Short mmCIF file of C-alpha atoms and ligand atoms in Angstrom, two decimals:
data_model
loop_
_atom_site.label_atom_id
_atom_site.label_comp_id
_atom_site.label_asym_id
_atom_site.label_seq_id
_atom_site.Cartn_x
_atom_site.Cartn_y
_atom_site.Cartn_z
CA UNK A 119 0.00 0.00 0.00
CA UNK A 120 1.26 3.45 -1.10
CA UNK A 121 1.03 5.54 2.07
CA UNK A 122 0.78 9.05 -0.13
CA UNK A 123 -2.79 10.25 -0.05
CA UNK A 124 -3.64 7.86 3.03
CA UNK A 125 -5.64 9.39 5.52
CA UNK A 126 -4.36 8.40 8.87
CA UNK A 127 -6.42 8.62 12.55
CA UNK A 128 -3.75 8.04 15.00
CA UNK A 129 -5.21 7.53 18.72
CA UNK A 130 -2.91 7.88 21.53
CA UNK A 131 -0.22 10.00 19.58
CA UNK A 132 0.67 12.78 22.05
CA UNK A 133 3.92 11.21 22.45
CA UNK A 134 5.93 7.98 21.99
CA UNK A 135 5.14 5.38 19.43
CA UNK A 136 2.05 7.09 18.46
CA UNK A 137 3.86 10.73 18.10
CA UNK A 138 6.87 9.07 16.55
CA UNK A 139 4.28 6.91 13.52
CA UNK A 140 2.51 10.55 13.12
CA UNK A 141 5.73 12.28 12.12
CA UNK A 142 6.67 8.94 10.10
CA UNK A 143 3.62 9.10 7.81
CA UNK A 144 3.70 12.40 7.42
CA UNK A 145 7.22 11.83 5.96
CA UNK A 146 6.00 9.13 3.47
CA UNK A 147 3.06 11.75 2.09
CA UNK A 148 -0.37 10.68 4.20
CA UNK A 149 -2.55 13.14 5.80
CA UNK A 150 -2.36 12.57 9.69
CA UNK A 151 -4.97 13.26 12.39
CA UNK A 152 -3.96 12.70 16.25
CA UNK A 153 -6.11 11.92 19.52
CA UNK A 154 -5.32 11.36 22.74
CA UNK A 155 -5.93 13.13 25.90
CA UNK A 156 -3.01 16.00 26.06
CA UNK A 157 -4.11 18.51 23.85
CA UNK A 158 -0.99 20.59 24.54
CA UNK A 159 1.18 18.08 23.46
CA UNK A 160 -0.96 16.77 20.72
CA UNK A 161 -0.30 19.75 18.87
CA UNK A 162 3.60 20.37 19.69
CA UNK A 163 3.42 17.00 17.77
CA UNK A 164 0.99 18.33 14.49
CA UNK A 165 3.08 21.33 14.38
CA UNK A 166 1.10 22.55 11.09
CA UNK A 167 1.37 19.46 9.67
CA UNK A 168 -1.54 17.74 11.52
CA UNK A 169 -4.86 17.71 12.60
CA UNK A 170 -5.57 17.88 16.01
CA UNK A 171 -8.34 16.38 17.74
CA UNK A 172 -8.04 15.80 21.84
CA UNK A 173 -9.52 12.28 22.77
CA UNK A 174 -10.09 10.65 26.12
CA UNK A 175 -10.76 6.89 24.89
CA UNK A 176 -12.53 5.84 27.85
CA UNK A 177 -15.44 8.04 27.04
CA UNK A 178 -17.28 5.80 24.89
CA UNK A 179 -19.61 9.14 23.61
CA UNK A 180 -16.80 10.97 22.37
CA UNK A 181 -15.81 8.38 20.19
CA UNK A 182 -18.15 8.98 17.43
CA UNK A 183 -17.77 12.41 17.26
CA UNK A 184 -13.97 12.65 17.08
CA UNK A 185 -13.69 10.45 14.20
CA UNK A 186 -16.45 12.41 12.84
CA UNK A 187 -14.18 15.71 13.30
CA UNK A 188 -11.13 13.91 11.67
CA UNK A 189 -13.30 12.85 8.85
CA UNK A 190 -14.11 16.34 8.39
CA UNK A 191 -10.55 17.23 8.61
CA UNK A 192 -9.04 15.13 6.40
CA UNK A 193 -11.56 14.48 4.31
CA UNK A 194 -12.30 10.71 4.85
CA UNK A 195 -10.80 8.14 6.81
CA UNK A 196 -8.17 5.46 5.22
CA UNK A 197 -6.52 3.48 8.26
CA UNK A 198 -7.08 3.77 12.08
CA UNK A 199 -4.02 2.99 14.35
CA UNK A 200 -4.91 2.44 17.83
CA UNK A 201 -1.98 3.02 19.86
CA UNK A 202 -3.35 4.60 23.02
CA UNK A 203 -2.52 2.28 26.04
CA UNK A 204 -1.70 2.22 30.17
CA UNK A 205 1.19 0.14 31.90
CA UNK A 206 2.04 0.34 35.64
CA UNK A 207 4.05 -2.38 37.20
CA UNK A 208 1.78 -4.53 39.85
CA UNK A 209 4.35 -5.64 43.01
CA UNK A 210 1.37 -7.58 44.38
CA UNK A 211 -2.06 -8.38 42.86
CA UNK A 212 -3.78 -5.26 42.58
CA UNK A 213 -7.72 -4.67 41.63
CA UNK A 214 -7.86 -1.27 41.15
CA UNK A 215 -5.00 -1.37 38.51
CA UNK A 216 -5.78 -3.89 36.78
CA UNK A 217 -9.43 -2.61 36.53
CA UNK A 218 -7.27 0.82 34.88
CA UNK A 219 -5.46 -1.04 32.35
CA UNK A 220 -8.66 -2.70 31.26
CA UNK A 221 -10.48 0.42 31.51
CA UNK A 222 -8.57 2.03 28.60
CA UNK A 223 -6.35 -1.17 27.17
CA UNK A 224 -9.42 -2.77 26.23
CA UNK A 225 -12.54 -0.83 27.09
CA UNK A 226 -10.84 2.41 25.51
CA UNK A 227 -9.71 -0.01 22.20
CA UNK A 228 -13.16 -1.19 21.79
CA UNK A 229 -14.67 2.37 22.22
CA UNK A 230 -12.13 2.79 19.29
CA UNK A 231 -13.30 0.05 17.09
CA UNK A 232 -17.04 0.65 17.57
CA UNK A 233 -16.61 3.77 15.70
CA UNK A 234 -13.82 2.74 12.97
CA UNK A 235 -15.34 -0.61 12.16
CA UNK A 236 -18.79 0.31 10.77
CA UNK A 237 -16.76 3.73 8.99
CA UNK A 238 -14.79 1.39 7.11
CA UNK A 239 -16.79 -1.61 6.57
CA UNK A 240 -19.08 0.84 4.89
CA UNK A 241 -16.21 2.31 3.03
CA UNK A 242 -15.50 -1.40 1.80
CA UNK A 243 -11.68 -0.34 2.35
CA UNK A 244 -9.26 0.77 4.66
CA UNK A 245 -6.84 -0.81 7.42
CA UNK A 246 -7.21 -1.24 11.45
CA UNK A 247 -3.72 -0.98 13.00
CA UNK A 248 -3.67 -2.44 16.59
CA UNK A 249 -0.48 -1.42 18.75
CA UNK A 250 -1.00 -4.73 21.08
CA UNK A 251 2.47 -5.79 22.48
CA UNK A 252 4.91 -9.11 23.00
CA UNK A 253 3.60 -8.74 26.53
CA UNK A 254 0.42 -10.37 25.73
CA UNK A 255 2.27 -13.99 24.63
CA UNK A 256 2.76 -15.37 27.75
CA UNK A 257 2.20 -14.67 31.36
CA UNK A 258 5.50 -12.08 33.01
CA UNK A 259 5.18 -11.52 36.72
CA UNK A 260 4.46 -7.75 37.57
CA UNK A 261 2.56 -7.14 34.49
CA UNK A 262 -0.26 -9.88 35.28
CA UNK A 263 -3.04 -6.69 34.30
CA UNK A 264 -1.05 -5.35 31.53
CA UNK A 265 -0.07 -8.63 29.81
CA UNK A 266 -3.41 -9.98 30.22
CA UNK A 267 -5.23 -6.66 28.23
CA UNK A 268 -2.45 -7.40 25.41
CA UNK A 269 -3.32 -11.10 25.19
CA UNK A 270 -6.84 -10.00 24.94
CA UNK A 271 -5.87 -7.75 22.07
CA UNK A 272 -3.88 -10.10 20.30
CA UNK A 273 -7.25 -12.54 20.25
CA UNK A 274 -9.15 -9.33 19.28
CA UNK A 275 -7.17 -8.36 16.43
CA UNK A 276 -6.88 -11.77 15.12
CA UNK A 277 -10.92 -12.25 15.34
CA UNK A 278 -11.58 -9.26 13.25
CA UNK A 279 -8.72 -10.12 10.78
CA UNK A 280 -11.21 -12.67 9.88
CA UNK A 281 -14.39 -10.93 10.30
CA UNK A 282 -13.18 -7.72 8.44
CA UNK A 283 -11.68 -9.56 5.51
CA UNK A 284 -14.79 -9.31 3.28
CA UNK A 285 -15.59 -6.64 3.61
CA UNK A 286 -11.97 -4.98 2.60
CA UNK A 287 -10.59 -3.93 5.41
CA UNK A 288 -7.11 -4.93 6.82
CA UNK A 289 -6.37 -5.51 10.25
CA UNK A 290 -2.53 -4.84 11.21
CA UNK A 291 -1.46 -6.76 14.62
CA UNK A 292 1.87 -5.00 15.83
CA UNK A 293 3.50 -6.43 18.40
CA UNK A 294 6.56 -4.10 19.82
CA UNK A 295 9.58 -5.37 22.46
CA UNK A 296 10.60 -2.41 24.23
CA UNK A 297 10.46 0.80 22.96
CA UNK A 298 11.77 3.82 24.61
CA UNK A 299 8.98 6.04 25.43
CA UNK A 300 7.52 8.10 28.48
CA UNK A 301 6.13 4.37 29.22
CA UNK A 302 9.15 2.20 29.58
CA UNK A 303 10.78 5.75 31.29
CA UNK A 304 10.20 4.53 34.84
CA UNK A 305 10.62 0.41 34.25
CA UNK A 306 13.62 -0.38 37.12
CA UNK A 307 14.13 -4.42 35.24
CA UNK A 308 16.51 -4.65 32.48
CA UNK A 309 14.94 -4.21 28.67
CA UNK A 310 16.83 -6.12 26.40
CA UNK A 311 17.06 -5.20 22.50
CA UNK A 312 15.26 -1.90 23.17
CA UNK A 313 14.64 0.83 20.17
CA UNK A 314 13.60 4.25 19.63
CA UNK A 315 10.43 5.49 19.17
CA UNK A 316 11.52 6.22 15.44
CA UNK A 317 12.51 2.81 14.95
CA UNK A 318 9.57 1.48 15.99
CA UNK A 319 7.60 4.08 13.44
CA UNK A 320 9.66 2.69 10.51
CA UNK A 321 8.95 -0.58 11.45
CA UNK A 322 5.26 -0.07 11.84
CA UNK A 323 5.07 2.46 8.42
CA UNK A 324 6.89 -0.89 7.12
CA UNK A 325 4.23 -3.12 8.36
CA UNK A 326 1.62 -1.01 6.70
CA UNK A 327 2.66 -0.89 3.38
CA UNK A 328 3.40 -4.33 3.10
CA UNK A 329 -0.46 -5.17 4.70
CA UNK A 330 0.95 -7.27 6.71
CA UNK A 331 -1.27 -9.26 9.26
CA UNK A 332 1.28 -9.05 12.39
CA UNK A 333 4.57 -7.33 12.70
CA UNK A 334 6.81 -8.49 15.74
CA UNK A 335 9.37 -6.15 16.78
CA UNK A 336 12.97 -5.67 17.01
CA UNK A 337 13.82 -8.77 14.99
CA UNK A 338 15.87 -10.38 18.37
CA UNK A 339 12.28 -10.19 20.58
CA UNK A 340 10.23 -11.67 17.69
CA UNK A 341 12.66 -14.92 17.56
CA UNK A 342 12.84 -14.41 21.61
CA UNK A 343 9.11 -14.53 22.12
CA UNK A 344 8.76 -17.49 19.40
CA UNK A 345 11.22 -19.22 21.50
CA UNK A 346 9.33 -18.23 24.45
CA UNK A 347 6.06 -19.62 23.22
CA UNK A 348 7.11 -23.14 23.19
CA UNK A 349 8.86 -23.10 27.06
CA UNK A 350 6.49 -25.43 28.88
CA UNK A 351 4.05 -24.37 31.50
CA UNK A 352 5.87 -25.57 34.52
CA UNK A 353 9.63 -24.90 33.25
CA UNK A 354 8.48 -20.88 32.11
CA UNK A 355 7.61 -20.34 35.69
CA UNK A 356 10.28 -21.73 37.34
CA UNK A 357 12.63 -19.77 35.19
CA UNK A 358 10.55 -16.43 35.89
CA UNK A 359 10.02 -16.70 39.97
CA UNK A 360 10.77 -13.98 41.58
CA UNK A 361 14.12 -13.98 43.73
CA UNK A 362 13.60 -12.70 47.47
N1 NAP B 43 7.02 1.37 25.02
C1 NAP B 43 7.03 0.04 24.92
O1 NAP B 43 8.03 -0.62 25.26
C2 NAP B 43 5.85 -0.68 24.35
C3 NAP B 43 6.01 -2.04 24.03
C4 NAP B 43 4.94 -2.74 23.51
C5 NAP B 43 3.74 -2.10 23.30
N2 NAP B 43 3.59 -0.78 23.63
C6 NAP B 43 2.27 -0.18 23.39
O2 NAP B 43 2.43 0.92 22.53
C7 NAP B 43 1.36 1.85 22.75
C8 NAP B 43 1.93 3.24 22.90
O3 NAP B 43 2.72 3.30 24.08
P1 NAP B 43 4.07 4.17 24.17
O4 NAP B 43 5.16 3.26 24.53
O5 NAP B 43 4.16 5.03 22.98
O6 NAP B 43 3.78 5.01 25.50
P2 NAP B 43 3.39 6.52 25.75
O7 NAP B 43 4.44 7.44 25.23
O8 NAP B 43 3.07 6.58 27.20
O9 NAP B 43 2.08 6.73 24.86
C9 NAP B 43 0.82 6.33 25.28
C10 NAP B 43 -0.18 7.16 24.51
O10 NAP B 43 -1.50 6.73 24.89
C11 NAP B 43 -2.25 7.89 25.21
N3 NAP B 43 -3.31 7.56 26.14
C12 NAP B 43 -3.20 6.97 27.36
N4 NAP B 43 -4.40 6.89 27.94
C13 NAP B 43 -5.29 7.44 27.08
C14 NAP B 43 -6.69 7.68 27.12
N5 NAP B 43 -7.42 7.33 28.17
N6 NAP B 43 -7.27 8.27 26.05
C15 NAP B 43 -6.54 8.65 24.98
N7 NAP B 43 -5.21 8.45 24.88
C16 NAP B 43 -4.60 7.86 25.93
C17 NAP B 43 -1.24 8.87 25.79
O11 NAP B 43 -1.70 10.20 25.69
P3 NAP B 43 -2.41 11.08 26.82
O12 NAP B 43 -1.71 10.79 28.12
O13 NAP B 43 -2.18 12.46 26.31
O14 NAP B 43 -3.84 10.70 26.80
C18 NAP B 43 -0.06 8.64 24.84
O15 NAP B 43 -0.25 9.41 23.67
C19 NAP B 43 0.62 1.35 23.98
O16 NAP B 43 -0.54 0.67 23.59
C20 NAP B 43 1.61 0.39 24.61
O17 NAP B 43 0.95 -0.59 25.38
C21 NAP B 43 4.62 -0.07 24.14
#
């Protein structure tokens, strides 16, 4: 897919991954929109090169009416990325967090998708670009709330790959290792093969024009996690108990 012309809806682009794909596809010639909740940083981001629309995606009644705006902005609607998410590190098993990351991880995604999905299947066109995460392929102590909202996207994504597929719409699946952003700022455990925002932007632009169903991120996590997917059970948590 040639990316000049595209209209692009970016959600959760006030900074990191999201900020960094904005400037990326402005690069390769699409028209960009941006949402998320900062508006002041949303548009140090657009500069005059965006449109601007501030978007809190828990507030399911919004939804319609900001991708209403940035259809009226850009003049139509070509892809959706949906990049908006929440990570804290849990110590110990905590309700009220893990209710937050489902709030917006998933509650905020589907808001998201309620309004893009019937836009585009109408359209008979277009591309849904998912920012899940290698968290969600198997179970990491600490990030039992945040791992278990990207699983849940992963099975999401993959569902409406299938469901979408007739009616001409792509879905993208990107699943990033660690990426240097204001969310991996405060992370205390070691990151291994971590990359820029930008590189992360490339390799998501990449993903896009190739319509690619899933893109797995840097190349050393995707063979780490495929590794990782066949550790058994019993032998995956024994290698990831916590010391004391
Ligand atoms: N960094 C990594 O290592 C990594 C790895 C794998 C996957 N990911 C995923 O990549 C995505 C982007 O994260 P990032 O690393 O770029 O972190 P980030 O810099 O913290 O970006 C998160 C974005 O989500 C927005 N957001 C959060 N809550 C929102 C809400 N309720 N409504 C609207 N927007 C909201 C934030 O904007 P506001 O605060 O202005 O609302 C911000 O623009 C997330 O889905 C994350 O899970 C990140």
């Amino acid at each position: 897919m040639d990316l000049a012309g595209r209209r692009v809806w970016i959600i959760g682009a006030s900074s990191g991954i999201g900020a960094a794909l904005a400037t990326e596809l402005v690069e390769r010639g699409a028209a960009v929109a941006i949402s998320a909740r900062r508006a002041d940083d949303l548009r140090a981001v657009a500069g005059d090169r965006m449109a601007v629309v501030p978007l809190d995606v828990t507030d399911a009644a919004r939804v319609p009416d900001a991708l209403a705006q940035v259809v009226e902005e850009l003049g139509g609607l070509d892809i959706a990325v949906l990049s908006a998410g929440y990570w804290k590190q849990m110590d110990d098993f905590d309700v009220e967090s893990f209710h937050r990351h489902v709030e917006v991880n998933l509650g905020g995604f589907a808001n998201c998708l309620g309004a893009v999905i019937p836009f585009l299947r109408a359209r008979r066109a277009g591309m849904i670009v998912g920012i899940a995460s290698v968290a969600g392929y198997r179970g990491l102590p600490g990030a039992e709330a945040y791992g278990a909202t990207k699983a849940a996207q992963l099975n999401l994504l993959e569902s409406l790959r299938a469901r979408l597929r007739p009616n001409g719409v792509d879905v993208l699946t990107v699943c990033p290792g660690f990426v240097e952003t204001e969310m991996t700022s405060e992370n205390s455990f070691p990151m291994p093969f971590i990359v820029s925002a930008e590189e992360a932007a490339r390799s998501i632009a990449n993903g896009i024009e190739k319509r690619s169903a899933r893109i797995v991120f840097p190349w050393q996590m995707a063979l780490l996690m495929k590794a990782a997917t066949l550790v058994p059970d019993r032998l995956w948590a024994l290698a990831l108990t916590p010391r004391s």
